[in-house]
Amino acid sequence: MTTTITLTGAGGQIGYALLFRIAAGDLLGPDEKVRLRLLEIPQGLGAAEGAALELQDGAFGLLEHVEVTDDAAVGFDGCDLALLVGARPRGPGMERADLLAANAGIFGPQGAAIAANAAAGVRVTVVGNPANTNALIAAASADGVPAERFTALTRLDENRARAQLAQTLGTPVHTVRRVPIWGNHSATQFPDISHATVAGRPVAPALEQIVGDVPAWLDETFIPRVAKRGAEIIAVRGSSSVASAANATIEHVRDWVRGTDDWTSAGVVSHGEYGVPEGLVSSFPVRSVDGEWQIVEGLELSEWARARIDASVAELLQERETVQALGLL
Ligand code: NAX
C-alpha cells in the first residue's frame, strides 16, 4: 500500500522537520510506502524544492514520489493524509480579526480543494495557527467531507503538560498519562491534570507532597508554563518550536491512523459534548478507535475546571463569530 500525504507549508521550518521523519517511516511504520505532495505558495517553492532534493538524497526506501506544487488541485490530488502547516503569521500591527481573515483566505480554499481532489477517506490535521478555527473553516468549505475528518493539533500542548508534570514529580514522562488539553490551542487552553495518573495511580497525592498547595501551583505555575511554553521556547532559542511541533504532528496522525491505548488530546468537532457548542473545533480528551477520534465522555469536572474550559471555549466562539461577521463562514 502507498499513502499519499500532502504537506502545506513544506518550505517552512516545521515542514522541514516533518518531511524526513515521514520518509523514514515514523508516521506510518516501516512497511507503508509514502507519496509526498508538497504544497507551497510561490515564495516558498524554492525552499520546498530544496527539501525535495534532500529527500532524494536521503534515498529513503519507503518514499515513492515527491511532487512540489503551488496548485492546490495538484497538491491534494488523491490525498489520504493532509497536514496543513502553512499559514499566515501575525504581522506587525495586525489585529486578531485580520489574522483570522487572512487565514480564512487560505483554509477555505484548501478545504474546497480537499473536497474536490482528495481520496474518499481523507484525514486532515491543521497545525497552522489559529489552528482550531482554521480547521473549522476548512471543514465548512469541504462539501461532502465529514467534519470529523478535520482536526487541529493540540498534541504539542499535551506533551508539554505531561513533560512539566513528569519533571515536577521527578518521574519518566512515559509514566504520566491522561493529561488532556481542553479548548483552544492558545493561551486560554486548559491542561487538565484532574484525571492524570503516574505509574497508574492518581497524581494528586504525589503532587501535593512536592508542591504543597496543588490548586495554587496549577494556577500560578503549571497552567501558565504550559500555555506560554511557545513564548518560552522563542525567548530561549530565538525561534519558535519546530522539532517538538513536528513530533507532536507525527504522534497525532499516527495515533489517528493506528489507534490509541489510552487518552490523548486533539482538536475535534464538537457535537455538544461537555456543553461545547456544536460545530466548534475544540480540544478534548480523545481516544482513537477504528481510525476515528472519539471524545472521552462522562468525566467529572470541578467548578474550577468547568470555568477554565468555558473561558477557552468562549474564545473559540468569538473566533467563529468574527469569521462569520466577516462573511467568511
Ligand atoms: P514557517 O514560517 O517556517 O513556515 C510556514 C510555511 O508556510 C512557509 O514556507 C510559507 O511559505 C508557507 N505557506 C504560507 N501560506 C501558505 C499557503 N496558503 N499554502 C501553502 N503554504 C503556505 O512557519 P513554521 O514554523 O513552519 O510554523 C507553521 C505554522 O505552525 C504556524 O502557523 C505556527 O503558528 C504553527 N504552529 C502550530 C503549533 C500547534 O501546536 N498547533 C505549534 C507550532 C507552531 O507554532
CSV table of C-alpha atoms and ligand atoms in Angstrom, one decimal:
chain,number,residue,atom,x,y,z
A,1,MET,CA,0.0,0.0,0.0
A,2,THR,CA,1.1,3.6,-0.7
A,3,THR,CA,-0.3,6.5,1.3
A,4,THR,CA,-0.4,9.9,-0.3
A,5,ILE,CA,0.5,12.7,2.1
A,6,THR,CA,0.0,16.4,1.4
A,7,LEU,CA,2.0,18.8,3.4
A,8,THR,CA,1.3,22.5,3.1
A,9,GLY,CA,4.0,24.9,4.2
A,10,ALA,CA,6.5,22.3,3.2
A,11,GLY,CA,9.2,25.0,2.6
A,12,GLY,CA,8.9,26.2,6.2
A,13,GLN,CA,10.5,25.1,9.4
A,14,ILE,CA,8.0,22.6,10.7
A,15,GLY,CA,7.7,21.2,7.2
A,16,TYR,CA,11.4,20.6,7.0
A,17,ALA,CA,11.4,18.8,10.3
A,18,LEU,CA,8.4,16.7,9.3
A,19,LEU,CA,9.4,15.5,5.9
A,20,PHE,CA,12.4,13.4,6.9
A,21,ARG,CA,10.6,11.7,9.7
A,22,ILE,CA,7.7,10.8,7.4
A,23,ALA,CA,10.1,9.5,4.8
A,24,ALA,CA,11.9,7.4,7.4
A,25,GLY,CA,8.6,5.7,8.4
A,26,ASP,CA,8.0,7.4,11.7
A,27,LEU,CA,4.4,8.3,10.7
A,28,LEU,CA,3.0,5.1,9.3
A,29,GLY,CA,5.6,2.4,10.2
A,30,PRO,CA,8.3,0.6,8.3
A,31,ASP,CA,6.0,-1.2,5.8
A,32,GLU,CA,3.9,1.6,4.4
A,33,LYS,CA,5.2,3.4,1.3
A,34,VAL,CA,4.5,7.1,1.0
A,35,ARG,CA,4.0,9.6,-1.8
A,36,LEU,CA,4.5,13.2,-0.8
A,37,ARG,CA,2.8,16.2,-2.2
A,38,LEU,CA,4.4,19.5,-1.1
A,39,LEU,CA,2.1,22.5,-1.4
A,40,GLU,CA,3.5,25.9,-1.1
A,41,ILE,CA,2.9,29.5,-2.1
A,42,PRO,CA,5.1,30.8,-4.9
A,43,GLN,CA,7.6,32.4,-2.5
A,44,GLY,CA,8.0,29.1,-0.7
A,45,LEU,CA,8.5,26.9,-3.7
A,46,GLY,CA,12.3,27.2,-3.7
A,47,ALA,CA,12.6,26.0,-0.1
A,48,ALA,CA,10.2,23.1,-0.8
A,49,GLU,CA,12.1,22.1,-3.9
A,50,GLY,CA,15.3,22.2,-2.0
A,51,ALA,CA,13.8,19.9,0.7
A,52,ALA,CA,12.6,17.6,-2.1
A,53,LEU,CA,16.2,17.4,-3.4
A,54,GLU,CA,17.4,16.5,0.0
A,55,LEU,CA,14.7,13.9,0.3
A,56,GLN,CA,16.0,12.4,-2.9
A,57,ASP,CA,19.5,12.3,-1.3
A,58,GLY,CA,18.1,10.5,1.7
A,59,ALA,CA,17.5,7.5,-0.6
A,60,PHE,CA,14.5,6.6,1.6
A,61,GLY,CA,13.3,3.1,0.8
A,62,LEU,CA,9.7,4.0,1.7
A,63,LEU,CA,9.5,7.2,-0.4
A,64,GLU,CA,7.9,6.5,-3.7
A,65,HIS,CA,7.5,10.0,-5.1
A,66,VAL,CA,7.7,13.7,-4.2
A,67,GLU,CA,5.8,16.4,-6.0
A,68,VAL,CA,6.3,20.1,-5.3
A,69,THR,CA,3.5,22.5,-6.4
A,70,ASP,CA,1.7,25.7,-5.7
A,71,ASP,CA,-1.5,24.4,-7.2
A,72,ALA,CA,-3.9,23.1,-4.6
A,73,ALA,CA,-5.7,20.8,-7.0
A,74,VAL,CA,-2.4,19.1,-7.7
A,75,GLY,CA,-1.3,19.3,-4.1
A,76,PHE,CA,-4.4,17.5,-2.8
A,77,ASP,CA,-4.8,15.0,-5.7
A,78,GLY,CA,-5.5,11.6,-4.2
A,79,CYS,CA,-4.5,12.8,-0.7
A,80,ASP,CA,-5.1,10.4,2.2
A,81,LEU,CA,-3.5,12.5,4.9
A,82,ALA,CA,-3.4,16.3,4.7
A,83,LEU,CA,-1.0,18.1,7.1
A,84,LEU,CA,-2.0,21.8,6.9
A,85,VAL,CA,1.0,23.5,8.3
A,86,GLY,CA,1.3,26.6,6.1
A,87,ALA,CA,-0.5,29.6,7.5
A,88,ARG,CA,-0.3,33.3,7.6
A,89,PRO,CA,1.6,34.5,10.6
A,90,ARG,CA,0.6,37.6,12.6
A,91,GLY,CA,2.4,40.6,11.2
A,92,PRO,CA,3.2,43.8,13.0
A,93,GLY,CA,0.1,45.8,13.8
A,94,MET,CA,-2.2,43.0,12.6
A,95,GLU,CA,-5.4,42.7,14.7
A,96,ARG,CA,-6.8,39.3,15.6
A,97,ALA,CA,-9.7,39.8,13.1
A,98,ASP,CA,-7.1,40.5,10.3
A,99,LEU,CA,-5.3,37.3,11.2
A,100,LEU,CA,-8.5,35.2,11.2
A,101,ALA,CA,-9.5,36.8,7.9
A,102,ALA,CA,-6.1,36.2,6.3
A,103,ASN,CA,-6.1,32.5,7.3
A,104,ALA,CA,-9.8,32.1,6.3
A,105,GLY,CA,-8.5,33.1,2.9
A,106,ILE,CA,-6.1,30.1,3.0
A,107,PHE,CA,-8.0,27.4,4.8
A,108,GLY,CA,-11.4,28.0,3.0
A,109,PRO,CA,-10.0,27.3,-0.5
A,110,GLN,CA,-7.8,24.5,0.8
A,111,GLY,CA,-10.9,22.8,2.4
A,112,ALA,CA,-12.7,23.1,-1.0
A,113,ALA,CA,-9.6,21.7,-2.8
A,114,ILE,CA,-9.5,18.8,-0.4
A,115,ALA,CA,-13.2,18.1,-1.1
A,116,ALA,CA,-12.7,18.2,-4.8
A,117,ASN,CA,-9.4,16.3,-5.1
A,118,ALA,CA,-8.6,14.2,-2.0
A,119,ALA,CA,-9.2,10.5,-1.5
A,120,ALA,CA,-12.6,9.5,0.0
A,121,GLY,CA,-11.2,8.8,3.4
A,122,VAL,CA,-9.0,11.8,3.7
A,123,ARG,CA,-7.9,12.8,7.2
A,124,VAL,CA,-6.9,16.4,7.8
A,125,THR,CA,-4.6,17.8,10.6
A,126,VAL,CA,-4.4,21.5,10.9
A,127,VAL,CA,-1.2,22.8,12.5
A,128,GLY,CA,-1.1,26.3,11.2
A,129,ASN,CA,-2.5,28.9,13.6
A,130,PRO,CA,-5.1,29.8,14.7
A,131,ALA,CA,-5.4,26.0,14.3
A,132,ASN,CA,-8.8,25.3,15.7
A,133,THR,CA,-10.6,28.0,13.7
A,134,ASN,CA,-8.6,27.2,10.6
A,135,ALA,CA,-9.8,23.6,10.9
A,136,LEU,CA,-13.4,24.8,11.3
A,137,ILE,CA,-13.1,26.9,8.2
A,138,ALA,CA,-11.5,24.2,6.1
A,139,ALA,CA,-14.2,21.7,7.3
A,140,ALA,CA,-17.0,24.2,6.5
A,141,SER,CA,-15.6,24.6,2.9
A,142,ALA,CA,-15.2,20.9,2.2
A,143,ASP,CA,-18.6,19.9,0.9
A,144,GLY,CA,-19.2,16.2,1.3
A,145,VAL,CA,-16.3,15.5,3.6
A,146,PRO,CA,-17.5,14.8,7.2
A,147,ALA,CA,-16.4,17.5,9.7
A,148,GLU,CA,-14.9,14.7,11.8
A,149,ARG,CA,-12.1,14.3,9.3
A,150,PHE,CA,-10.8,17.8,10.1
A,151,THR,CA,-8.8,18.1,13.3
A,152,ALA,CA,-6.5,20.7,14.9
A,153,LEU,CA,-3.2,19.9,16.6
A,154,THR,CA,-3.1,20.2,20.4
A,155,ARG,CA,-0.8,17.3,21.0
A,156,LEU,CA,2.2,19.5,21.5
A,157,ASP,CA,0.4,21.2,24.3
A,158,GLU,CA,-0.4,17.9,25.9
A,159,ASN,CA,3.2,16.7,25.5
A,160,ARG,CA,4.4,19.9,27.2
A,161,ALA,CA,1.9,19.4,30.0
A,162,ARG,CA,3.0,15.8,30.6
A,163,ALA,CA,6.6,16.8,30.4
A,164,GLN,CA,6.2,19.6,33.0
A,165,LEU,CA,4.3,17.3,35.3
A,166,ALA,CA,6.8,14.5,35.0
A,167,GLN,CA,9.6,16.9,35.7
A,168,THR,CA,7.9,18.2,38.8
A,169,LEU,CA,7.3,14.7,40.0
A,170,GLY,CA,10.8,13.5,39.1
A,171,THR,CA,9.4,10.6,37.1
A,172,PRO,CA,10.0,9.5,33.5
A,173,VAL,CA,7.4,11.1,31.2
A,174,HIS,CA,6.1,7.8,29.9
A,175,THR,CA,4.7,7.1,33.3
A,176,VAL,CA,2.5,10.2,33.2
A,177,ARG,CA,-0.8,9.7,31.4
A,178,ARG,CA,-4.2,11.3,31.0
A,179,VAL,CA,-3.3,15.0,30.9
A,180,PRO,CA,-5.8,16.2,28.3
A,181,ILE,CA,-5.9,19.7,26.8
A,182,TRP,CA,-9.4,21.3,26.6
A,183,GLY,CA,-10.4,24.2,24.4
A,184,ASN,CA,-8.3,26.4,22.1
A,185,HIS,CA,-4.7,26.0,21.1
A,186,SER,CA,-3.9,29.4,22.6
A,187,ALA,CA,-3.1,31.0,25.9
A,188,THR,CA,-6.6,30.1,27.1
A,189,GLN,CA,-6.1,26.4,26.8
A,190,PHE,CA,-6.7,24.2,29.8
A,191,PRO,CA,-4.2,21.5,30.5
A,192,ASP,CA,-6.2,19.3,32.9
A,193,ILE,CA,-4.4,17.1,35.5
A,194,SER,CA,-7.6,16.1,37.4
A,195,HIS,CA,-7.7,12.7,35.9
A,196,ALA,CA,-3.9,12.3,35.5
A,197,THR,CA,-2.1,9.2,36.6
A,198,VAL,CA,1.5,8.5,37.4
A,199,ALA,CA,2.6,4.9,37.1
A,200,GLY,CA,-1.1,4.0,37.0
A,201,ARG,CA,-2.0,5.8,40.3
A,202,PRO,CA,-3.8,9.2,40.7
A,203,VAL,CA,-1.3,12.0,40.5
A,204,ALA,CA,-2.7,14.3,43.2
A,205,PRO,CA,-1.2,12.8,46.4
A,206,ALA,CA,2.3,12.6,45.0
A,207,LEU,CA,2.0,16.1,43.6
A,208,GLU,CA,0.7,17.5,46.9
A,209,GLN,CA,3.8,16.2,48.7
A,210,ILE,CA,6.1,18.1,46.3
A,211,VAL,CA,4.3,21.4,45.6
A,212,GLY,CA,2.1,21.7,48.7
A,213,ASP,CA,-0.9,23.7,47.6
A,214,VAL,CA,-1.9,22.0,44.3
A,215,PRO,CA,-4.6,24.4,43.2
A,216,ALA,CA,-2.2,27.4,43.7
A,217,TRP,CA,0.5,25.5,41.8
A,218,LEU,CA,-1.8,24.8,38.9
A,219,ASP,CA,-3.0,28.4,38.6
A,220,GLU,CA,0.3,30.1,39.2
A,221,THR,CA,2.9,27.7,37.8
A,222,PHE,CA,1.7,24.8,35.8
A,223,ILE,CA,-1.0,26.2,33.6
A,224,PRO,CA,0.8,29.4,32.7
A,225,ARG,CA,4.1,27.5,32.0
A,226,VAL,CA,2.3,25.1,29.6
A,227,ALA,CA,0.2,27.8,27.9
A,228,LYS,CA,3.2,30.1,27.4
A,229,ARG,CA,5.7,27.4,26.6
A,230,GLY,CA,5.8,28.5,22.9
A,231,ALA,CA,6.9,32.0,24.0
A,232,GLU,CA,9.5,30.5,26.4
A,233,ILE,CA,11.0,28.5,23.5
A,234,ILE,CA,11.2,31.6,21.4
A,235,ALA,CA,12.9,33.6,24.2
A,236,VAL,CA,15.5,30.9,24.8
A,237,ARG,CA,16.0,29.5,21.3
A,238,GLY,CA,15.4,32.7,19.4
A,239,SER,CA,13.0,30.9,17.1
A,240,SER,CA,9.6,29.1,17.5
A,241,SER,CA,9.1,25.5,18.3
A,242,VAL,CA,9.9,23.3,15.3
A,243,ALA,CA,11.0,19.8,16.0
A,244,SER,CA,8.7,19.4,19.0
A,245,ALA,CA,5.8,20.6,16.9
A,246,ALA,CA,6.7,18.2,14.1
A,247,ASN,CA,7.0,15.4,16.6
A,248,ALA,CA,3.5,16.1,18.0
A,249,THR,CA,2.1,16.2,14.5
A,250,ILE,CA,3.6,12.8,13.8
A,251,GLU,CA,2.1,11.4,17.0
A,252,HIS,CA,-1.3,12.9,16.3
A,253,VAL,CA,-1.6,11.4,12.9
A,254,ARG,CA,0.0,8.1,13.8
A,255,ASP,CA,-2.5,7.6,16.7
A,256,TRP,CA,-5.4,8.6,14.5
A,257,VAL,CA,-4.5,6.1,11.9
A,258,ARG,CA,-3.3,3.3,14.2
A,259,GLY,CA,-5.4,3.8,17.4
A,260,THR,CA,-4.5,4.6,21.0
A,261,ASP,CA,-4.4,2.5,24.1
A,262,ASP,CA,-5.3,5.5,26.4
A,263,TRP,CA,-6.5,9.1,26.2
A,264,THR,CA,-4.7,11.8,24.3
A,265,SER,CA,-5.8,15.3,23.1
A,266,ALA,CA,-6.9,16.6,19.7
A,267,GLY,CA,-8.9,19.5,18.4
A,268,VAL,CA,-12.1,17.8,17.0
A,269,VAL,CA,-15.5,18.9,16.0
A,270,SER,CA,-18.0,19.2,18.9
A,271,HIS,CA,-21.4,17.6,18.8
A,272,GLY,CA,-22.2,19.3,22.1
A,273,GLU,CA,-20.0,17.2,24.3
A,274,TYR,CA,-19.4,18.8,27.7
A,275,GLY,CA,-21.6,21.7,26.6
A,276,VAL,CA,-19.1,22.9,23.9
A,277,PRO,CA,-21.3,24.4,21.2
A,278,GLU,CA,-21.9,22.2,18.2
A,279,GLY,CA,-19.6,22.7,15.3
A,280,LEU,CA,-16.7,24.3,17.1
A,281,VAL,CA,-13.3,22.5,16.8
A,282,SER,CA,-12.3,22.3,20.4
A,283,SER,CA,-9.6,20.2,22.1
A,284,PHE,CA,-11.0,17.3,24.2
A,285,PRO,CA,-9.7,14.2,25.8
A,286,VAL,CA,-10.0,11.7,23.0
A,287,ARG,CA,-9.2,8.1,22.0
A,288,SER,CA,-8.7,6.8,18.6
A,289,VAL,CA,-10.7,3.7,17.8
A,290,ASP,CA,-11.0,2.1,14.4
A,291,GLY,CA,-9.4,5.1,12.7
A,292,GLU,CA,-11.7,7.7,14.3
A,293,TRP,CA,-11.3,10.1,17.2
A,294,GLN,CA,-13.8,9.5,20.0
A,295,ILE,CA,-14.3,12.1,22.7
A,296,VAL,CA,-13.9,10.5,26.2
A,297,GLU,CA,-17.3,11.2,27.7
A,298,GLY,CA,-18.6,11.2,31.3
A,299,LEU,CA,-15.7,12.8,33.0
A,300,GLU,CA,-16.4,14.7,36.3
A,301,LEU,CA,-15.4,18.3,36.1
A,302,SER,CA,-14.9,20.6,39.1
A,303,GLU,CA,-16.4,24.1,39.0
A,304,TRP,CA,-12.9,25.4,38.6
A,305,ALA,CA,-12.2,23.1,35.6
A,306,ARG,CA,-15.6,24.0,34.1
A,307,ALA,CA,-14.8,27.7,34.3
A,308,ARG,CA,-11.4,27.2,32.7
A,309,ILE,CA,-12.9,25.2,29.8
A,310,ASP,CA,-15.8,27.7,29.4
A,311,ALA,CA,-13.2,30.6,29.1
A,312,SER,CA,-11.3,28.8,26.3
A,313,VAL,CA,-14.5,27.8,24.5
A,314,ALA,CA,-15.7,31.4,24.7
A,315,GLU,CA,-12.6,32.4,22.8
A,316,LEU,CA,-13.4,29.8,20.2
A,317,LEU,CA,-16.9,31.1,19.9
A,318,GLN,CA,-15.6,34.6,19.5
A,319,GLU,CA,-13.2,33.5,16.7
A,320,ARG,CA,-16.1,31.8,14.9
A,321,GLU,CA,-18.3,34.9,15.3
A,322,THR,CA,-15.6,37.1,14.0
A,323,VAL,CA,-15.1,35.0,10.9
A,324,GLN,CA,-18.9,34.8,10.4
A,325,ALA,CA,-19.3,38.6,10.8
A,326,LEU,CA,-16.6,39.0,8.0
A,327,GLY,CA,-18.8,36.8,5.8
A,328,LEU,CA,-16.0,34.1,5.6
A,329,LEU,CA,-18.0,31.3,7.1
B,1,NAX,P1,7.3,29.0,8.7
B,1,NAX,O1,7.0,30.4,8.5
B,1,NAX,O2,8.7,28.5,8.9
B,1,NAX,O3,6.6,28.2,7.5
B,1,NAX,C1,5.4,28.4,7.0
B,1,NAX,C2,5.4,28.0,5.6
B,1,NAX,O4,4.0,28.0,5.1
B,1,NAX,C3,6.2,29.0,4.7
B,1,NAX,O5,7.1,28.3,3.9
B,1,NAX,C4,5.1,29.6,3.8
B,1,NAX,O6,5.5,30.0,2.5
B,1,NAX,C5,4.0,28.5,3.8
B,1,NAX,N1,2.7,29.0,3.5
B,1,NAX,C6,2.1,30.2,3.8
B,1,NAX,N2,0.8,30.2,3.2
B,1,NAX,C7,0.7,29.1,2.6
B,1,NAX,C8,-0.4,28.6,1.8
B,1,NAX,N3,-1.5,29.3,1.6
B,1,NAX,N4,-0.3,27.3,1.2
B,1,NAX,C9,0.9,26.6,1.4
B,1,NAX,N5,1.9,27.1,2.1
B,1,NAX,C10,1.8,28.3,2.7
B,1,NAX,O7,6.4,28.5,10.0
B,1,NAX,P2,6.5,27.2,10.9
B,1,NAX,O8,7.5,27.5,12.0
B,1,NAX,O9,6.8,26.0,10.0
B,1,NAX,O10,5.1,27.1,11.5
B,1,NAX,C11,3.9,26.8,10.7
B,1,NAX,C12,2.6,27.1,11.5
B,1,NAX,O11,2.6,26.2,12.6
B,1,NAX,C13,2.5,28.5,12.0
B,1,NAX,O12,1.2,28.9,11.8
B,1,NAX,C14,2.7,28.3,13.5
B,1,NAX,O13,2.0,29.3,14.3
B,1,NAX,C15,2.0,26.9,13.7
B,1,NAX,N6,2.3,26.2,14.9
B,1,NAX,C16,1.3,25.4,15.5
B,1,NAX,C17,1.5,24.6,16.6
B,1,NAX,C18,0.4,23.8,17.1
B,1,NAX,O14,0.7,23.2,18.2
B,1,NAX,N7,-0.7,23.8,16.5
B,1,NAX,C19,2.8,24.6,17.3
B,1,NAX,C20,4.0,25.1,16.4
B,1,NAX,C21,3.7,26.3,15.5
B,1,NAX,O15,3.7,27.4,16.3
